[in-house]
mmCIF file of C-alpha atoms in Angstrom:
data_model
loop_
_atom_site.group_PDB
_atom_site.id
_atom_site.type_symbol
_atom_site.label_atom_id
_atom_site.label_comp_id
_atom_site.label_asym_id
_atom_site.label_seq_id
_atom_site.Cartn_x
_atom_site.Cartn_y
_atom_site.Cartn_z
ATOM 1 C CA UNK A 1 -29.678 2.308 28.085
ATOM 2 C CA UNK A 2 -26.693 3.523 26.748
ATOM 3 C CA UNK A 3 -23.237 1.238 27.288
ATOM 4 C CA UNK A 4 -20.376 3.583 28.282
ATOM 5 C CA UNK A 5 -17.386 4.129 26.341
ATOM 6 C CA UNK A 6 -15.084 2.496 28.440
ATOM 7 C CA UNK A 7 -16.783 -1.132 27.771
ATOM 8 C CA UNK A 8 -14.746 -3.511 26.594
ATOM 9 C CA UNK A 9 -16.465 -3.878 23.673
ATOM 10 C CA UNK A 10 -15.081 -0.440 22.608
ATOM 11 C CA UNK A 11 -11.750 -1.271 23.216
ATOM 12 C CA UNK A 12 -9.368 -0.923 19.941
ATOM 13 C CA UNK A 13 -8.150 -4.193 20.459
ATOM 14 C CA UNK A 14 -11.609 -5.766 21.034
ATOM 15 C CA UNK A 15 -13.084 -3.878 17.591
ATOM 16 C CA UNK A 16 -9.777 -4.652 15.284
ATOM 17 C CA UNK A 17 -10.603 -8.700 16.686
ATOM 18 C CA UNK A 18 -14.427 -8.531 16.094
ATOM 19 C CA UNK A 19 -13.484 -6.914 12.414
ATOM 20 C CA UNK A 20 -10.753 -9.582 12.317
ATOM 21 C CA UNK A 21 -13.366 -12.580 12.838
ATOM 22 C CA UNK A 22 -15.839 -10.837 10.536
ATOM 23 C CA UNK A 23 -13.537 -10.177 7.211
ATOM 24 C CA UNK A 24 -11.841 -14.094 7.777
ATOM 25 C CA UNK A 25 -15.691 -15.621 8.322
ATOM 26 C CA UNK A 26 -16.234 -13.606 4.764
ATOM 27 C CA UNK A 27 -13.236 -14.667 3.127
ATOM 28 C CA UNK A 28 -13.486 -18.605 4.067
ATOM 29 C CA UNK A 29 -17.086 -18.229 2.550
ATOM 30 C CA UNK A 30 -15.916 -16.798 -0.933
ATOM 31 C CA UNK A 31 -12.872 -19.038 -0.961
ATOM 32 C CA UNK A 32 -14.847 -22.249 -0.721
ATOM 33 C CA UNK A 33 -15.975 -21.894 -4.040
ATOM 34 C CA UNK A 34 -12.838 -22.633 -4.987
ATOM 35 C CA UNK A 35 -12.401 -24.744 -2.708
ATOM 36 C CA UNK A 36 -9.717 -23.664 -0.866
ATOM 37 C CA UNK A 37 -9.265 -22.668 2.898
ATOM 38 C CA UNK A 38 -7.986 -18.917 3.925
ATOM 39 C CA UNK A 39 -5.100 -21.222 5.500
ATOM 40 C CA UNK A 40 -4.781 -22.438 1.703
ATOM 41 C CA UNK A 41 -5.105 -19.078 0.134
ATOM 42 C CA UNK A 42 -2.029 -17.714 2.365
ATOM 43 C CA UNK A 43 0.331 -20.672 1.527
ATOM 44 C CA UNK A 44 -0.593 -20.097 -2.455
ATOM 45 C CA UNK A 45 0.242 -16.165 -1.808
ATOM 46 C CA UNK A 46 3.347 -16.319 -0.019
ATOM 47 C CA UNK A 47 5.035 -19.755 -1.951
ATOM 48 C CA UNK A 48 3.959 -17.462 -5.410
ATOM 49 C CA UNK A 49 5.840 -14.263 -3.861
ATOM 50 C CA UNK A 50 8.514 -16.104 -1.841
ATOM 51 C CA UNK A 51 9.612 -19.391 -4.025
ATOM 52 C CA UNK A 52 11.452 -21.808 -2.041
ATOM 53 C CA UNK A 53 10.477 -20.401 1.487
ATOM 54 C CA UNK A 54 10.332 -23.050 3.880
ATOM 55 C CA UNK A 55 6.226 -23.912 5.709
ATOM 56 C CA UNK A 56 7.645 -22.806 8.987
ATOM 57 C CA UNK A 57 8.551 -19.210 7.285
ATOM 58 C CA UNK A 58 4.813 -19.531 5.440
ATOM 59 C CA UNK A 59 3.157 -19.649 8.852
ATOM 60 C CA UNK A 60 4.585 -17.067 10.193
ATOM 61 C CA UNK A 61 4.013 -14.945 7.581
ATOM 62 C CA UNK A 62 -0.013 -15.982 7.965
ATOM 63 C CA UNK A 63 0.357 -15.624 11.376
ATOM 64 C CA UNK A 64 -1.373 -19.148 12.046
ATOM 65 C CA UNK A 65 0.617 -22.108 13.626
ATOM 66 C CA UNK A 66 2.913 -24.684 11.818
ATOM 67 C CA UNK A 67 0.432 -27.384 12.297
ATOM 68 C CA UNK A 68 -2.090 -25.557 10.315
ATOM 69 C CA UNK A 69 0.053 -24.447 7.694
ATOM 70 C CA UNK A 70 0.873 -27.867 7.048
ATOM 71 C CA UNK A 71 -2.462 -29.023 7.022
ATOM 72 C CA UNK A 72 -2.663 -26.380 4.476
ATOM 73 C CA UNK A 73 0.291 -27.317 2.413
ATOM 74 C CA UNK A 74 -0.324 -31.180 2.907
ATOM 75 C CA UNK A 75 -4.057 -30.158 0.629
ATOM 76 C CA UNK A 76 -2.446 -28.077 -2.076
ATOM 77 C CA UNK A 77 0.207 -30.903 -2.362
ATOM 78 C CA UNK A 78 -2.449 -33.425 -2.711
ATOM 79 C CA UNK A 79 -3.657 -30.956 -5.200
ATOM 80 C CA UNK A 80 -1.171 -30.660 -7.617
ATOM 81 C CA UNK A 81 -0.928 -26.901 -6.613
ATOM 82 C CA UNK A 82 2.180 -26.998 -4.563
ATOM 83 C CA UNK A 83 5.110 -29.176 -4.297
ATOM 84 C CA UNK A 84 7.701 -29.840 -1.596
ATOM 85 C CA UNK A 85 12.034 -29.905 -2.673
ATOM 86 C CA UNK A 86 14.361 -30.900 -0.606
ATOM 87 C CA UNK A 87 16.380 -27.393 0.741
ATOM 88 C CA UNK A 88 19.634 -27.655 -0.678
ATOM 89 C CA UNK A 89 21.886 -27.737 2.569
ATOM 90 C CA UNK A 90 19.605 -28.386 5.328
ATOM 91 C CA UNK A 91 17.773 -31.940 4.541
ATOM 92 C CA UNK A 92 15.404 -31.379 7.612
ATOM 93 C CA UNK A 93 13.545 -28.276 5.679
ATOM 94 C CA UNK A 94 11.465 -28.640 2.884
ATOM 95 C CA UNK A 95 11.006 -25.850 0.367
ATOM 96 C CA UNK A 96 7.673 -24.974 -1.116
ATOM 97 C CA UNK A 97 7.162 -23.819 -4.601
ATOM 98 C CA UNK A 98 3.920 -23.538 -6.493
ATOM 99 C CA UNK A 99 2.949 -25.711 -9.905
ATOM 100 C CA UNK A 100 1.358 -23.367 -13.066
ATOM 101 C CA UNK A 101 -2.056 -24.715 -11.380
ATOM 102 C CA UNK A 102 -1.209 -23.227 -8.143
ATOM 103 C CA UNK A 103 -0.059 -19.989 -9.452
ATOM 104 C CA UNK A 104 -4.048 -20.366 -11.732
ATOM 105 C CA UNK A 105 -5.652 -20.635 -8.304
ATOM 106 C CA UNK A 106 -3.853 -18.128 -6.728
ATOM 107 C CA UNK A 107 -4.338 -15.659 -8.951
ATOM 108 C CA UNK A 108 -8.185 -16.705 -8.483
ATOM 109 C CA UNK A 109 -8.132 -16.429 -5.066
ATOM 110 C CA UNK A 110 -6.244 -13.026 -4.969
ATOM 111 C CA UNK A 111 -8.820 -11.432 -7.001
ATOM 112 C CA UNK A 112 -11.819 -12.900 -4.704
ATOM 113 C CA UNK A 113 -9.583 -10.957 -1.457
ATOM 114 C CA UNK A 114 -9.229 -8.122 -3.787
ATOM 115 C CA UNK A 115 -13.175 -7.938 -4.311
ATOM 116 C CA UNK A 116 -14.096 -8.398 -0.658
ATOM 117 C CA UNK A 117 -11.853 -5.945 0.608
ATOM 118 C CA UNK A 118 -13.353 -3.567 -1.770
ATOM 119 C CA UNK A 119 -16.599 -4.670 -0.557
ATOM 120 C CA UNK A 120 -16.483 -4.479 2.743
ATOM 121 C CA UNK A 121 -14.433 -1.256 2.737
ATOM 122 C CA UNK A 122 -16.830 0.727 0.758
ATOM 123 C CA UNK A 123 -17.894 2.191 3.788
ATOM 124 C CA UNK A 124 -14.470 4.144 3.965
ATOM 125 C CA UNK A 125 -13.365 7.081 1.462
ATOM 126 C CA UNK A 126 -10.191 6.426 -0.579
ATOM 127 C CA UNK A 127 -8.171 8.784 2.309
ATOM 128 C CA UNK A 128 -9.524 6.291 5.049
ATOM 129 C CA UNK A 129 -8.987 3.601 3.581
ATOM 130 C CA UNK A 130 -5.509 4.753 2.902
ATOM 131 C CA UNK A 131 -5.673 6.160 6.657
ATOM 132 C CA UNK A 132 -6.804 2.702 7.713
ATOM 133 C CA UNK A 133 -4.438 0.445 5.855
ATOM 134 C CA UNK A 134 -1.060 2.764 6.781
ATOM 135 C CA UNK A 135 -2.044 2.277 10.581
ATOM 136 C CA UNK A 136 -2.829 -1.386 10.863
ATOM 137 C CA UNK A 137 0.557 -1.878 8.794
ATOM 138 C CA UNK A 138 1.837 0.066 11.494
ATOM 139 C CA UNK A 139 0.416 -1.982 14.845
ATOM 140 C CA UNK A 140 0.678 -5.211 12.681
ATOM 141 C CA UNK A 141 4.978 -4.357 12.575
ATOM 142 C CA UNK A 142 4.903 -2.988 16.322
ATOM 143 C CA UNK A 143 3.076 -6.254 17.820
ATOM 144 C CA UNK A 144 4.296 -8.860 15.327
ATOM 145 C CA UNK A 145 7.763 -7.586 13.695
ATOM 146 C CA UNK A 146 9.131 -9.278 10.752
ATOM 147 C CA UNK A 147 5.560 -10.655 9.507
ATOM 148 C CA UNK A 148 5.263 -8.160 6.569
ATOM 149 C CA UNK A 149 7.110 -7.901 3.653
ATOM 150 C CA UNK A 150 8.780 -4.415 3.543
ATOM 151 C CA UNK A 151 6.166 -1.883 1.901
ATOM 152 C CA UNK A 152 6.010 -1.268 -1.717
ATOM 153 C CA UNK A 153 6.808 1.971 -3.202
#
């Protein structure tokens, strides 16, 4: 029998989540052999393109909560990969910046992202892929402003 269209389980939002669950199960997989948690992998990306950025700022950008950001950050610390400096005017914020190890690992773990998103958008041609990317950019600023760094030219 054949489920209609109007099923939940067609809904945009319901596909984009079940893709969303899919490519982070993937990723967390990959990353392990580093040893590193996608939590982990954000914090090394945005502390390597944002330098001094606070953890609050770091979550946000990852779109996962404070708490787990700084579960995140509290590893890499332990690590060697990132370190905490006091912010120099507001002694309640920390800022993060990444040690030569960190920016090693998180050049690793960039290229492992790099290889699974090739991997698991093979499916698309090079116009759907740019299709695909241009409109989730899109949603991702209309439902969660702010998160993304402004686009690249």
């Amino acid at each position: 029998m054949a489920v209609p269209m109007n099923e939940p389980s067609f809904s945009t939002g319901f596909l984009a989540w079940q893709f969303s669950q899919a490519m982070a199960g993937r990723l967390e997989k990959e990353l392990r052999t580093l040893d590193l948690t996608l939590a982990q992998h954000n914090a090394l990306q945005h502390v390597r393109h944002e330098p001094g950025t606070s953890s609050a700022a770091a979550a946000r950008r990852a779109g996962i909560t404070a708490q787990s950001m700084g579960a995140a950050i509290n590893g890499l610390a332990e690590r060697g990969l990132m370190e905490r400096r006091p912010h120099p005017t507001n002694r309640r914020v920390l800022c993060l910046y990444i040690t030569d190890d960190g920016r090693r690992m998180a050049e690793r773990s960039a290229r492992i992202v790099h290889r699974m998103n090739d991997e698991v958008l093979a499916v698309l041609s090079p116009e759907e892929r740019a299709t695909t990317h241009d409109v989730l950019r899109r949603l991702v600023e209309h439902v969660n402003p702010g998160v993304l760094p402004p686009p690249s030219d």
